[in-house]
Amino acid sequence: MLEARALSKGYATGLWRSSVTPVFSDVSLHLVPGKTLGLVGPSGCGKSTLARVLLRLIPPDQGSLWFDGREITHLSGKSLLFFRRRVQFLSQHPHTFFNPAYTMRHSLLEALRLLGDMQGDTSDSPTFRRQNPPLEPLLEHMKLRPTLLARYPHQLSGGELQRLALCRALLPQPQVLILDEATSMLDVSVQAQILHLLKDLQVQRQLAYLFISHDHEVVRWMSDEVLSMSSTGNASSVVLR
Ligand SMILES: Nc1ncnc2c1ncn2[C@@H]1O[C@H](COP(=O)(O)OP(=O)(O)OP(=O)(O)O)[C@@H](O)[C@H]1O
């Protein structure tokens, strides 16, 4: 589904941004429906950078990206919207997905609207609401009270906010989720609940996951295969089962 071929990435550094510090090179991977690829490696080896490249937030220096057999390395603007809907992201900072001045309902609908027709209605218009599924069933599925939709981000716990960030990611019906330390800031019991939820969702929706974590135990539990990045920016793959 989402395939990376021989990706390399470095960042421009130095006073005049004239030199490039390589982060990783020649990394290939393939995310497939219903399966999880774990990604591990020491701090600073480039896991989040790889996630950003896969999400097409920053361009690779070399290599190519493919989605459903179509090359997307150089697509931009509206021609990339289908990809933005199909590949979603969850990080360890769920508050960054929500505007502190918006209620959760407003934020969720706004996110959906931006991934649709950018010229369309505002997310609180009656037309927009009629055309989109109600949010309450999704929240109930995430074991969240629908009354949370009326709250602002600062009025929610870390676990509730992360579940709402997951709702936000699921609303456009994605096929791929990139999870960058998505449960690391949660306490152990909430982390376990969200990991089980992710596993259930994967089975129900045949989602492909890239699961990035420092916690090797958790990665082993979540993943079908693990890609291990080294501090020199190389990657090797291990099949777990
Ligand atoms: N925008 C940037 N400009 C320059 N260098 C950057 C930028 N973003 C990250 N880096 C550097 O690239 C390297 C890889 O960073 P990255 O965040 O991808 O690593 P990571 O493996 O995700 O680390 P961690 O596990 O600690 O989150 C680091 O040395 C970091 O300082």
CSV table of C-alpha atoms and ligand atoms in Angstrom, one decimal:
chain,number,residue,atom,x,y,z
A,1,MET,CA,0.0,0.0,0.0
A,2,LEU,CA,2.5,2.6,1.2
A,3,GLU,CA,6.0,1.9,-0.1
A,4,ALA,CA,9.3,3.7,0.3
A,5,ARG,CA,12.2,2.8,-2.0
A,6,ALA,CA,15.8,3.7,-1.1
A,7,LEU,CA,15.0,6.9,0.7
A,8,SER,CA,17.7,9.2,1.9
A,9,LYS,CA,17.4,12.4,3.9
A,10,GLY,CA,19.7,15.0,5.4
A,11,TYR,CA,19.2,18.5,6.8
A,12,ALA,CA,20.9,21.6,5.6
A,13,THR,CA,23.1,22.9,8.4
A,14,GLY,CA,25.8,25.5,9.1
A,15,LEU,CA,25.6,29.2,9.2
A,16,TRP,CA,24.6,29.6,5.5
A,17,ARG,CA,22.8,26.2,5.4
A,18,SER,CA,25.4,25.3,2.8
A,19,SER,CA,26.3,21.8,4.1
A,20,VAL,CA,24.0,18.8,4.5
A,21,THR,CA,24.1,16.6,7.5
A,22,PRO,CA,22.9,13.1,6.4
A,23,VAL,CA,20.2,11.6,8.7
A,24,PHE,CA,19.5,8.2,7.0
A,25,SER,CA,20.2,6.6,3.7
A,26,ASP,CA,18.8,3.9,1.5
A,27,VAL,CA,15.8,3.1,3.7
A,28,SER,CA,13.1,0.9,2.0
A,29,LEU,CA,9.9,-0.3,3.6
A,30,HIS,CA,6.4,-1.5,2.7
A,31,LEU,CA,3.3,-1.0,4.8
A,32,VAL,CA,0.5,-3.5,4.0
A,33,PRO,CA,-3.2,-3.7,5.1
A,34,GLY,CA,-3.8,-5.3,8.5
A,35,LYS,CA,-0.1,-5.4,9.4
A,36,THR,CA,2.2,-3.4,11.7
A,37,LEU,CA,5.8,-2.5,10.9
A,38,GLY,CA,7.6,-1.5,14.0
A,39,LEU,CA,10.4,1.1,13.8
A,40,VAL,CA,13.1,1.2,16.5
A,41,GLY,CA,16.5,2.9,16.8
A,42,PRO,CA,18.5,5.1,19.1
A,43,SER,CA,17.5,8.7,19.9
A,44,GLY,CA,18.4,11.0,17.0
A,45,CYS,CA,18.8,8.2,14.4
A,46,GLY,CA,16.0,9.7,12.2
A,47,LYS,CA,12.8,7.8,13.0
A,48,SER,CA,10.6,11.0,13.2
A,49,THR,CA,12.4,12.4,10.1
A,50,LEU,CA,11.5,9.2,8.2
A,51,ALA,CA,7.9,9.5,9.4
A,52,ARG,CA,7.7,13.1,8.1
A,53,VAL,CA,9.1,12.0,4.7
A,54,LEU,CA,6.6,9.1,4.5
A,55,LEU,CA,3.8,11.6,5.3
A,56,ARG,CA,5.1,13.9,2.5
A,57,LEU,CA,5.6,16.7,5.0
A,58,ILE,CA,9.2,17.0,3.9
A,59,PRO,CA,10.7,15.8,0.6
A,60,PRO,CA,13.3,13.0,0.5
A,61,ASP,CA,16.7,13.8,-1.0
A,62,GLN,CA,16.8,10.6,-2.9
A,63,GLY,CA,14.4,7.6,-3.4
A,64,SER,CA,10.7,7.4,-4.1
A,65,LEU,CA,7.4,7.0,-2.4
A,66,TRP,CA,4.5,4.9,-3.8
A,67,PHE,CA,0.9,4.7,-2.6
A,68,ASP,CA,-1.4,2.0,-4.1
A,69,GLY,CA,1.0,1.5,-7.0
A,70,ARG,CA,1.1,5.2,-7.8
A,71,GLU,CA,4.2,7.3,-7.4
A,72,ILE,CA,3.6,10.2,-5.1
A,73,THR,CA,7.1,11.5,-4.5
A,74,HIS,CA,6.6,14.7,-6.4
A,75,LEU,CA,2.8,15.3,-6.1
A,76,SER,CA,1.7,18.5,-4.4
A,77,GLY,CA,-1.4,20.6,-3.7
A,78,LYS,CA,-4.8,19.1,-4.6
A,79,SER,CA,-3.3,16.1,-6.3
A,80,LEU,CA,-1.9,15.0,-2.9
A,81,LEU,CA,-5.3,15.4,-1.1
A,82,PHE,CA,-6.3,11.7,-1.7
A,83,PHE,CA,-3.0,10.7,0.0
A,84,ARG,CA,-3.5,13.1,2.9
A,85,ARG,CA,-6.9,11.5,3.6
A,86,ARG,CA,-5.6,7.9,3.3
A,87,VAL,CA,-2.4,8.3,5.4
A,88,GLN,CA,-2.9,9.8,8.9
A,89,PHE,CA,-0.6,10.6,11.7
A,90,LEU,CA,-0.7,10.3,15.5
A,91,SER,CA,2.2,11.6,17.7
A,92,GLN,CA,3.0,11.8,21.4
A,93,HIS,CA,1.7,15.4,21.4
A,94,PRO,CA,-2.1,15.1,20.7
A,95,HIS,CA,-2.6,18.8,21.8
A,96,THR,CA,-0.8,19.9,18.6
A,97,PHE,CA,-3.7,18.5,16.5
A,98,PHE,CA,-6.2,20.8,18.2
A,99,ASN,CA,-6.7,24.5,18.2
A,100,PRO,CA,-7.0,25.6,21.9
A,101,ALA,CA,-9.8,28.1,20.9
A,102,TYR,CA,-12.0,25.4,19.3
A,103,THR,CA,-14.3,22.8,21.0
A,104,MET,CA,-13.4,19.2,20.1
A,105,ARG,CA,-16.5,19.0,17.8
A,106,HIS,CA,-15.3,22.1,15.9
A,107,SER,CA,-11.7,20.8,15.6
A,108,LEU,CA,-12.8,17.3,14.4
A,109,LEU,CA,-15.2,18.7,11.8
A,110,GLU,CA,-12.7,21.3,10.6
A,111,ALA,CA,-10.0,18.7,10.1
A,112,LEU,CA,-12.4,16.7,8.0
A,113,ARG,CA,-13.5,19.7,6.0
A,114,LEU,CA,-9.8,20.7,5.2
A,115,LEU,CA,-9.2,17.2,3.8
A,116,GLY,CA,-12.3,17.5,1.6
A,117,ASP,CA,-13.1,20.4,-0.6
A,118,MET,CA,-10.9,23.2,0.6
A,119,GLN,CA,-13.4,25.7,-1.0
A,120,GLY,CA,-16.4,24.2,0.8
A,121,ASP,CA,-18.6,25.3,3.7
A,122,THR,CA,-17.3,26.2,7.1
A,123,SER,CA,-17.4,23.2,9.4
A,124,ASP,CA,-20.1,24.6,11.6
A,125,SER,CA,-22.5,25.3,8.7
A,126,PRO,CA,-25.7,23.1,8.6
A,127,THR,CA,-24.9,21.9,5.1
A,128,PHE,CA,-21.5,20.6,6.2
A,129,ARG,CA,-23.0,18.8,9.2
A,130,ARG,CA,-25.8,17.2,7.0
A,131,GLN,CA,-23.2,15.9,4.6
A,132,ASN,CA,-21.0,14.3,7.2
A,133,PRO,CA,-21.5,11.4,9.6
A,134,PRO,CA,-22.3,12.3,13.2
A,135,LEU,CA,-19.3,12.1,15.5
A,136,GLU,CA,-21.0,10.5,18.5
A,137,PRO,CA,-20.9,6.8,17.3
A,138,LEU,CA,-17.1,7.1,16.6
A,139,LEU,CA,-16.5,8.6,20.1
A,140,GLU,CA,-18.6,5.8,21.7
A,141,HIS,CA,-16.5,3.3,19.7
A,142,MET,CA,-13.4,4.9,21.3
A,143,LYS,CA,-15.1,4.5,24.7
A,144,LEU,CA,-15.4,8.3,25.0
A,145,ARG,CA,-18.4,10.2,26.3
A,146,PRO,CA,-20.0,12.2,23.5
A,147,THR,CA,-20.3,15.1,25.9
A,148,LEU,CA,-16.5,15.6,25.5
A,149,LEU,CA,-17.2,17.1,22.1
A,150,ALA,CA,-18.3,20.3,23.8
A,151,ARG,CA,-15.1,20.7,25.7
A,152,TYR,CA,-11.8,22.5,24.8
A,153,PRO,CA,-8.4,20.7,24.7
A,154,HIS,CA,-7.3,22.0,28.2
A,155,GLN,CA,-10.5,20.4,29.7
A,156,LEU,CA,-9.4,16.9,28.8
A,157,SER,CA,-7.0,14.3,30.2
A,158,GLY,CA,-4.0,13.1,28.2
A,159,GLY,CA,-5.7,9.8,27.5
A,160,GLU,CA,-8.9,11.4,26.4
A,161,LEU,CA,-7.0,13.8,24.2
A,162,GLN,CA,-5.1,11.0,22.6
A,163,ARG,CA,-8.3,9.1,21.9
A,164,LEU,CA,-9.8,12.2,20.3
A,165,ALA,CA,-6.6,12.6,18.2
A,166,LEU,CA,-7.2,9.0,17.1
A,167,CYS,CA,-10.8,9.9,16.2
A,168,ARG,CA,-9.5,12.8,14.2
A,169,ALA,CA,-7.1,10.5,12.3
A,170,LEU,CA,-9.9,7.9,11.6
A,171,LEU,CA,-12.5,10.3,10.4
A,172,PRO,CA,-11.2,10.5,6.8
A,173,GLN,CA,-11.3,6.7,6.6
A,174,PRO,CA,-7.5,6.2,6.3
A,175,GLN,CA,-5.8,3.1,5.2
A,176,VAL,CA,-2.4,3.8,6.9
A,177,LEU,CA,-1.7,5.2,10.3
A,178,ILE,CA,1.8,6.4,11.2
A,179,LEU,CA,2.1,6.3,15.0
A,180,ASP,CA,5.1,8.2,16.3
A,181,GLU,CA,5.6,7.4,20.0
A,182,ALA,CA,1.8,7.6,20.1
A,183,THR,CA,1.4,6.1,23.6
A,184,SER,CA,4.7,7.1,25.2
A,185,MET,CA,3.4,10.0,27.3
A,186,LEU,CA,0.5,8.0,28.8
A,187,ASP,CA,0.6,6.1,32.0
A,188,VAL,CA,0.8,2.3,31.7
A,189,SER,CA,-2.9,1.4,32.1
A,190,VAL,CA,-4.0,4.1,29.6
A,191,GLN,CA,-1.2,3.0,27.3
A,192,ALA,CA,-2.4,-0.6,27.4
A,193,GLN,CA,-6.0,0.5,26.6
A,194,ILE,CA,-5.0,2.5,23.6
A,195,LEU,CA,-2.7,-0.2,22.3
A,196,HIS,CA,-5.6,-2.7,22.5
A,197,LEU,CA,-7.9,-0.2,20.8
A,198,LEU,CA,-5.3,0.2,18.0
A,199,LYS,CA,-5.1,-3.6,17.6
A,200,ASP,CA,-8.9,-3.9,17.4
A,201,LEU,CA,-9.2,-1.0,14.9
A,202,GLN,CA,-6.5,-2.7,12.8
A,203,VAL,CA,-8.5,-5.9,12.5
A,204,GLN,CA,-11.8,-4.1,11.9
A,205,ARG,CA,-10.5,-1.7,9.3
A,206,GLN,CA,-7.5,-3.6,7.9
A,207,LEU,CA,-5.3,-0.6,8.7
A,208,ALA,CA,-1.6,-0.6,7.9
A,209,TYR,CA,0.5,0.8,10.8
A,210,LEU,CA,4.0,2.1,11.1
A,211,PHE,CA,4.6,1.9,14.9
A,212,ILE,CA,7.5,4.0,16.1
A,213,SER,CA,8.6,3.5,19.8
A,214,HIS,CA,11.5,3.4,22.1
A,215,ASP,CA,9.8,0.6,24.0
A,216,HIS,CA,11.0,-2.6,22.5
A,217,GLU,CA,8.5,-4.7,24.5
A,218,VAL,CA,5.6,-2.7,23.1
A,219,VAL,CA,7.0,-2.7,19.6
A,220,ARG,CA,7.4,-6.5,19.8
A,221,TRP,CA,3.8,-6.9,21.0
A,222,MET,CA,2.3,-4.6,18.3
A,223,SER,CA,4.4,-5.5,15.3
A,224,ASP,CA,4.5,-8.2,12.6
A,225,GLU,CA,7.9,-7.1,11.5
A,226,VAL,CA,10.4,-4.6,12.9
A,227,LEU,CA,12.7,-2.2,11.1
A,228,SER,CA,15.7,-1.2,13.1
A,229,MET,CA,17.6,2.0,12.3
A,230,SER,CA,21.1,2.5,13.5
A,231,SER,CA,22.8,5.7,14.6
A,232,THR,CA,24.6,5.8,11.2
A,233,GLY,CA,21.3,6.1,9.4
A,234,ASN,CA,21.1,2.5,8.0
A,235,ALA,CA,18.1,0.2,8.5
A,236,SER,CA,17.7,-3.5,8.7
A,237,SER,CA,14.5,-5.5,9.0
A,238,VAL,CA,13.6,-8.4,11.3
A,239,VAL,CA,10.5,-10.5,10.9
A,240,LEU,CA,9.0,-11.4,14.2
A,241,ARG,CA,6.4,-14.0,13.3
B,1,LIG,N1,14.4,20.5,11.0
B,1,LIG,C1,15.6,20.0,11.3
B,1,LIG,N2,16.7,20.6,11.0
B,1,LIG,C2,18.0,20.2,11.2
B,1,LIG,N3,18.2,19.0,11.9
B,1,LIG,C3,17.1,18.3,12.3
B,1,LIG,C4,15.8,18.8,12.1
B,1,LIG,N4,14.9,17.8,12.6
B,1,LIG,C5,15.7,16.9,13.1
B,1,LIG,N5,17.0,17.1,13.0
B,1,LIG,C6,18.1,16.3,13.4
B,1,LIG,O1,18.0,15.1,12.7
B,1,LIG,C7,18.4,14.0,13.5
B,1,LIG,C8,17.2,13.0,13.5
B,1,LIG,O2,16.1,13.5,14.3
B,1,LIG,P1,14.8,12.7,14.5
B,1,LIG,O3,13.9,13.6,15.3
B,1,LIG,O4,14.3,12.3,13.2
B,1,LIG,O5,15.3,11.5,15.3
B,1,LIG,P2,14.5,10.4,16.2
B,1,LIG,O6,15.2,9.1,15.9
B,1,LIG,O7,13.1,10.5,15.9
B,1,LIG,O8,14.8,10.8,17.6
B,1,LIG,P3,14.0,10.6,19.0
B,1,LIG,O9,13.9,9.1,19.2
B,1,LIG,O10,14.9,11.2,20.1
B,1,LIG,O11,12.7,11.2,18.9
B,1,LIG,C9,18.7,14.6,14.8
B,1,LIG,O12,20.1,14.7,14.9
B,1,LIG,C10,18.1,15.9,14.8
B,1,LIG,O13,18.8,16.9,15.6
